CSV table of C-alpha atoms in Angstrom, one decimal:
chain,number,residue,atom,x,y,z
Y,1,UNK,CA,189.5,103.3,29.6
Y,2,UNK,CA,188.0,104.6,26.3
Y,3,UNK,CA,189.8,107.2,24.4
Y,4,UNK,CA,188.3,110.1,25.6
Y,5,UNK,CA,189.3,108.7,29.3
Y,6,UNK,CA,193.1,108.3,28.2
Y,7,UNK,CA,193.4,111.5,26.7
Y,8,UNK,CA,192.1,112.7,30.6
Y,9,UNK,CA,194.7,110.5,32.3
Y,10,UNK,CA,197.3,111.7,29.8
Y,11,UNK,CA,196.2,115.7,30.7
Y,12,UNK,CA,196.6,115.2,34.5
Y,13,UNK,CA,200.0,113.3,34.2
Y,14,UNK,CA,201.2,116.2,32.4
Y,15,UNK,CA,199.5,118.8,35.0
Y,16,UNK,CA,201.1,117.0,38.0
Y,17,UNK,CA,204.7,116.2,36.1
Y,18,UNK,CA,204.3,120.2,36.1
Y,19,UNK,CA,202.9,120.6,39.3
Y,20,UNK,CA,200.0,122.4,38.5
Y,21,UNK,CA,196.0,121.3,38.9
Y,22,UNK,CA,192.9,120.8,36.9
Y,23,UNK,CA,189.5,121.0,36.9
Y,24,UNK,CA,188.2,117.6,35.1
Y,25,UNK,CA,184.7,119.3,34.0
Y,26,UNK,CA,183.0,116.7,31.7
Y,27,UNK,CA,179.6,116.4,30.9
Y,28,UNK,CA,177.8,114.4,33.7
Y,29,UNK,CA,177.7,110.7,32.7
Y,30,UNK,CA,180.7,110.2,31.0
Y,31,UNK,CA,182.7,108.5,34.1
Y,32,UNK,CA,185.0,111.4,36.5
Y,33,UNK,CA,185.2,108.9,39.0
Y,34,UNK,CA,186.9,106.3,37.1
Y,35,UNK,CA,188.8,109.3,35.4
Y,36,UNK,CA,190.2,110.4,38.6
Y,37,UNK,CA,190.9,107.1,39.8
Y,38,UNK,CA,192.9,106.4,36.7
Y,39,UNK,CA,195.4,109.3,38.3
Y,40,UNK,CA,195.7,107.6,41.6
Y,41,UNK,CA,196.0,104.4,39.9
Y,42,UNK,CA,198.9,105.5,37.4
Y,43,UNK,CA,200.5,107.3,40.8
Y,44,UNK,CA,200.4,103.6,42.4
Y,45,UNK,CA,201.3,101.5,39.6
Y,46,UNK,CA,203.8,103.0,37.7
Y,47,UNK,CA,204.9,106.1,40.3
Y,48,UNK,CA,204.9,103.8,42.9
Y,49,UNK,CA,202.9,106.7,45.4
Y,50,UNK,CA,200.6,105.1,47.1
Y,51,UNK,CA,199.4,108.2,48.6
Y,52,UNK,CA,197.9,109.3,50.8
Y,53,UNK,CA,195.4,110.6,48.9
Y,54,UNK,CA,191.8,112.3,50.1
Y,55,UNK,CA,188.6,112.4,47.9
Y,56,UNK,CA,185.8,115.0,49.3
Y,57,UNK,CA,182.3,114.2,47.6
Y,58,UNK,CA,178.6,114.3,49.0
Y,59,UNK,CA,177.3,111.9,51.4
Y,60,UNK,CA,175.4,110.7,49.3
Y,61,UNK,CA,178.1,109.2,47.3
Y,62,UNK,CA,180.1,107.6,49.3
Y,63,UNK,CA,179.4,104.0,48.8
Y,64,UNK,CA,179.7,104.5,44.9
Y,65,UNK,CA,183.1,106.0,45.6
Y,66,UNK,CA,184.6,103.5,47.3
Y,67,UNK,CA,182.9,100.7,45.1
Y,68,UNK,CA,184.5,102.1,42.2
Y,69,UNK,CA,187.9,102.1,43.6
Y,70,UNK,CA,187.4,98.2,44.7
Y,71,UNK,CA,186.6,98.0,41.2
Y,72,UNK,CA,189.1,99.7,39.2
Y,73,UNK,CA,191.8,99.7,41.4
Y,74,UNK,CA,191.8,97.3,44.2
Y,75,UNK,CA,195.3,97.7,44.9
Y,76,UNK,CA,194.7,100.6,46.7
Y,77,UNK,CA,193.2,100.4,50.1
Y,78,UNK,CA,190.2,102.6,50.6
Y,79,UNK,CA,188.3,103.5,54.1
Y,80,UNK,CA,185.3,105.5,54.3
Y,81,UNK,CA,185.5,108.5,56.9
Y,82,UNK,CA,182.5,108.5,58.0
Y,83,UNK,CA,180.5,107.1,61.2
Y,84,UNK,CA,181.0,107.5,64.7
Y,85,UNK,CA,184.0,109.6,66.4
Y,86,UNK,CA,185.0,106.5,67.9
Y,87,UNK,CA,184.8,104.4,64.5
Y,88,UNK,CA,186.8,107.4,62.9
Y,89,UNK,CA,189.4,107.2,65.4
Y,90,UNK,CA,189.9,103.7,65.0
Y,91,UNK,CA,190.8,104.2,61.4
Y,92,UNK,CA,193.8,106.4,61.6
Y,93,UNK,CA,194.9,106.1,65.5
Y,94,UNK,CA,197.0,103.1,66.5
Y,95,UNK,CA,195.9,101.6,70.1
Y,96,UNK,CA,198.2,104.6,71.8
Y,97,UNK,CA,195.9,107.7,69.9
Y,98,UNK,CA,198.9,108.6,68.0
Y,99,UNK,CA,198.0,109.5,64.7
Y,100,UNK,CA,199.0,106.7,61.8
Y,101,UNK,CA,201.1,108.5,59.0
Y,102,UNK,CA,203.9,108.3,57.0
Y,103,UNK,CA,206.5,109.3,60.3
Y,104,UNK,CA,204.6,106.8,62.1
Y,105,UNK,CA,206.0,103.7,63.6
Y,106,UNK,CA,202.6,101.9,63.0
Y,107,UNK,CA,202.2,101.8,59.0
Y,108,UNK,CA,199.4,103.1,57.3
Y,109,UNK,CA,196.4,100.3,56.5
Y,110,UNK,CA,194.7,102.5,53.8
Y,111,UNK,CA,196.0,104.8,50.9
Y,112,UNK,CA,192.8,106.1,50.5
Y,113,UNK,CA,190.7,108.6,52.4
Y,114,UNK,CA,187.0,109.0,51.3
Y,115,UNK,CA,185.1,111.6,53.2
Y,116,UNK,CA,182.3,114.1,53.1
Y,117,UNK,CA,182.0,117.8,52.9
Y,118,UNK,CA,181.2,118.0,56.5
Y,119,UNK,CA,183.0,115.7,57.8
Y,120,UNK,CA,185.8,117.7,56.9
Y,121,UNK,CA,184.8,120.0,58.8
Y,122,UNK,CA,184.5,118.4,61.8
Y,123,UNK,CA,188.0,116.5,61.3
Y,124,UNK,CA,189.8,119.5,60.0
Y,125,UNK,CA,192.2,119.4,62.6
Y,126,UNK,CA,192.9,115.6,61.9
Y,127,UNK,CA,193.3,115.9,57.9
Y,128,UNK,CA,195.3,118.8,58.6
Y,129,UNK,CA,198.1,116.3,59.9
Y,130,UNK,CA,198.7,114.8,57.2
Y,131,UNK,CA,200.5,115.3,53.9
Y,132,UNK,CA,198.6,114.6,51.2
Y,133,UNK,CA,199.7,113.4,47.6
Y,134,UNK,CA,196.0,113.9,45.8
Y,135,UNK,CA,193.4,116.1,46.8
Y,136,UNK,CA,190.1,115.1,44.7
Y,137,UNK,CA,187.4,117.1,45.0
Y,138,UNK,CA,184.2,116.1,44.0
Y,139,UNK,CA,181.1,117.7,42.6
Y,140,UNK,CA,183.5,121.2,43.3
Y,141,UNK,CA,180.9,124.1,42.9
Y,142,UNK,CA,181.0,123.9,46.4
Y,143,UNK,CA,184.2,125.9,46.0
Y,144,UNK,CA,182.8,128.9,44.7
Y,145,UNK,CA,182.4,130.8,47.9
Y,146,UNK,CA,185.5,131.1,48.8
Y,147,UNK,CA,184.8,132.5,52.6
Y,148,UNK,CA,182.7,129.3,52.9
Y,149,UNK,CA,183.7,127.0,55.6
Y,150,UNK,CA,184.6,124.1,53.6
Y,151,UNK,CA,186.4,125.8,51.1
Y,152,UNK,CA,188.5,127.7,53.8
Y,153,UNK,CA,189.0,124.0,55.4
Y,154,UNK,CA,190.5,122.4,52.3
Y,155,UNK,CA,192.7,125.2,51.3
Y,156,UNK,CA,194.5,124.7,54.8
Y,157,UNK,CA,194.9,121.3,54.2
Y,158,UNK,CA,198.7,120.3,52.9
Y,159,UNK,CA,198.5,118.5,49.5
Y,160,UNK,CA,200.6,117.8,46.5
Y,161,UNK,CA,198.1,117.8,43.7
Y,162,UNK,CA,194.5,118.8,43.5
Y,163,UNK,CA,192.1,118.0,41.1
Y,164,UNK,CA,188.8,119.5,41.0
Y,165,UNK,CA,185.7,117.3,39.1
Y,166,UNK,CA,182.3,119.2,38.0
Y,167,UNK,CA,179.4,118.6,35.3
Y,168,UNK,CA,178.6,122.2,35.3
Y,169,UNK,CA,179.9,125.0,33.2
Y,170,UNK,CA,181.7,127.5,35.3
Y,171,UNK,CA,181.9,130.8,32.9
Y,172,UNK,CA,178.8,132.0,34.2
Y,173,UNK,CA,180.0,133.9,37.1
Y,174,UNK,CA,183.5,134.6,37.1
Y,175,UNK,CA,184.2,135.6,41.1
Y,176,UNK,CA,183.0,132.0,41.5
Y,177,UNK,CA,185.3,130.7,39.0
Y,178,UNK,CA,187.8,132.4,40.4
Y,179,UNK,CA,187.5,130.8,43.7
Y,180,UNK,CA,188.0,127.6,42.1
Y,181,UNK,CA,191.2,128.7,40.0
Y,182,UNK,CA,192.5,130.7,43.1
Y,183,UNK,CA,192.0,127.3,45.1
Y,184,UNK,CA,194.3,124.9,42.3
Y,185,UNK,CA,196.4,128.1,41.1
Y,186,UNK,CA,196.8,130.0,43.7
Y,187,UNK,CA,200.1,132.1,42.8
Y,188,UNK,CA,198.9,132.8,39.1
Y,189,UNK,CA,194.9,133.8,40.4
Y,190,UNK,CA,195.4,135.2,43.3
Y,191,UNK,CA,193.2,138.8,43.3
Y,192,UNK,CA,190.0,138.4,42.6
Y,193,UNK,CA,189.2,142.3,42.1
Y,194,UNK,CA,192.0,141.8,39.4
Y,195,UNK,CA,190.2,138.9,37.7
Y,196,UNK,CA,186.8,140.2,37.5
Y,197,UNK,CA,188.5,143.9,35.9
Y,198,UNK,CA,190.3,141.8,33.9
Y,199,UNK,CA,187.0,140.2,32.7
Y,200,UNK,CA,184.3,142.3,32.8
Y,201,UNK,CA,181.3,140.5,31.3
Y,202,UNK,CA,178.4,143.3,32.7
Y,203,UNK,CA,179.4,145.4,29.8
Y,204,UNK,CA,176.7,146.2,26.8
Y,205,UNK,CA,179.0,145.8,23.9
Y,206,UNK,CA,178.3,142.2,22.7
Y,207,UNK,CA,181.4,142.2,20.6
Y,208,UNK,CA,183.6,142.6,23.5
Y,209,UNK,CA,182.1,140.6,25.8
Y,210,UNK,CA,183.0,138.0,23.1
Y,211,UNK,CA,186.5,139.3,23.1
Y,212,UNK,CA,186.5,138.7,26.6
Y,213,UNK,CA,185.3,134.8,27.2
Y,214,UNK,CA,188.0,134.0,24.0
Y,215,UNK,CA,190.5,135.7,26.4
Y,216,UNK,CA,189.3,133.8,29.3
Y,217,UNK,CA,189.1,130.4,27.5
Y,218,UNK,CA,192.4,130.9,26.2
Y,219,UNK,CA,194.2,131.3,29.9
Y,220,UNK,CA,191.6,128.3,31.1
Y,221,UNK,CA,192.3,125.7,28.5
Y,222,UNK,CA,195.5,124.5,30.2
Y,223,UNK,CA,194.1,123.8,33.5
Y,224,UNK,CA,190.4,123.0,32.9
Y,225,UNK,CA,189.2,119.8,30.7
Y,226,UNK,CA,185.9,119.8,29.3
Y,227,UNK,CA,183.8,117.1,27.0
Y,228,UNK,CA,180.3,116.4,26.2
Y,229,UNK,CA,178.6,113.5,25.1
Y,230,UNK,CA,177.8,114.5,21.7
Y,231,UNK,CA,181.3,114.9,21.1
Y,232,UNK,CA,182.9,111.9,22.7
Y,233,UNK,CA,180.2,110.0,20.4
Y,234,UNK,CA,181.6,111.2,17.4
């Protein structure tokens, strides 16, 4: 890991040792995935959690997912939910279609859970059963509507940490931000008329407006982590 990547890993051991969450927001291109792997990793190897732990990206990245985690940390055992009903099944049902968990007598084979957006969906009622340790969510502007289908599907889901990874600023509209804050903090965000009197940003007077992202920087900096390339170079 570089420096910039340990001071990350150091930032969400301290969130979880606090149980709160995060929202890893780096410049795109300087390595989330490894980033939030590191977590999982440090969980496995010196926690000695092995999860189970469920990573929600785009289809699209699936395969890169799961060949990262072979790469960085082949300890843990990765399957990729995708595919058929039946080949889902097969994955976490043991030959009896009882579900393979933690109270199981059948151990889990996997400590990892990599799955899409939809397919969530679809196997809500599945991921619903079990309890789990990391929630990562990838590419998590698809949060921002917080009546959205998806978003209403992982908030039901049980976890123990959550961590939220996106390239994109997210000051720009604050109801959306909200969702996301509401989603890892929900007891300390939990009214969004509240947030958006609270921060106002459709008023004319530029000075305040100012006043008013400083305020709102200054309540995000504990749970949001933010870096771009031109300053990890330096």
């Amino acid at each position: 890991l570089k420096p910039y990547q340990l001071e990350s890993l150091n930032w969400m051991i301290h969130l979880a040792e606090k149980g709160l969450n995060g929202i890893l927001a780096d410049e795109m291109g300087l390595g989330k995935t490894l980033q939030s792997i590191s977590i999982l990793a440090y969980h496995w190897e010196y926690l000695r959690i092995q999860g189970p732990h469920l990573i929600c990206v785009p289809k699209s990245t699936l395969s890169n997912w799961m060949n990262e985690l072979k790469r960085w940390c082949p300890s843990l055992r990765a399957i990729r939910f995708h595919g058929s009903k039946e080949d889902r099944e097969y994955m976490i049902m043991d030959e009896y279609g009882e579900l393979i968990d933690d109270n199981s007598d059948n151990p889990r084979q996997w400590d990892v859970c990599v799955t899409t957006y939809e397919m969530c969906n679809t196997e809500r009622k599945t991921l619903q059963k079990f309890a789990w340790k990391y929630l990562v969510i990838d590419e998590a502007h698809r949060l921002k509507n917080d009546a959205s289908m998806f978003s209403t599907t992982v908030r039901s889901f049980s976890t123990a940490n959550r961590l939220l990874l996106t390239g994109t600023p997210l000051q720009n509209n604050l109801h959306e931000l909200w969702a996301l804050l509401n989603f890892l903090l929900p007891d300390i965000f939990s009214s969004a008329d509240q947030f958006d009197e609270w921060f106002n940003l459709e008023i004319d007077d530029e000075d305040s407006k100012k006043n008013m992202i400083a305020q709102l920087h200054k309540i995000l900096r504990p749970f949001m982590l933010r870096r771009l390339k031109v300053d990890v170079a330096k």
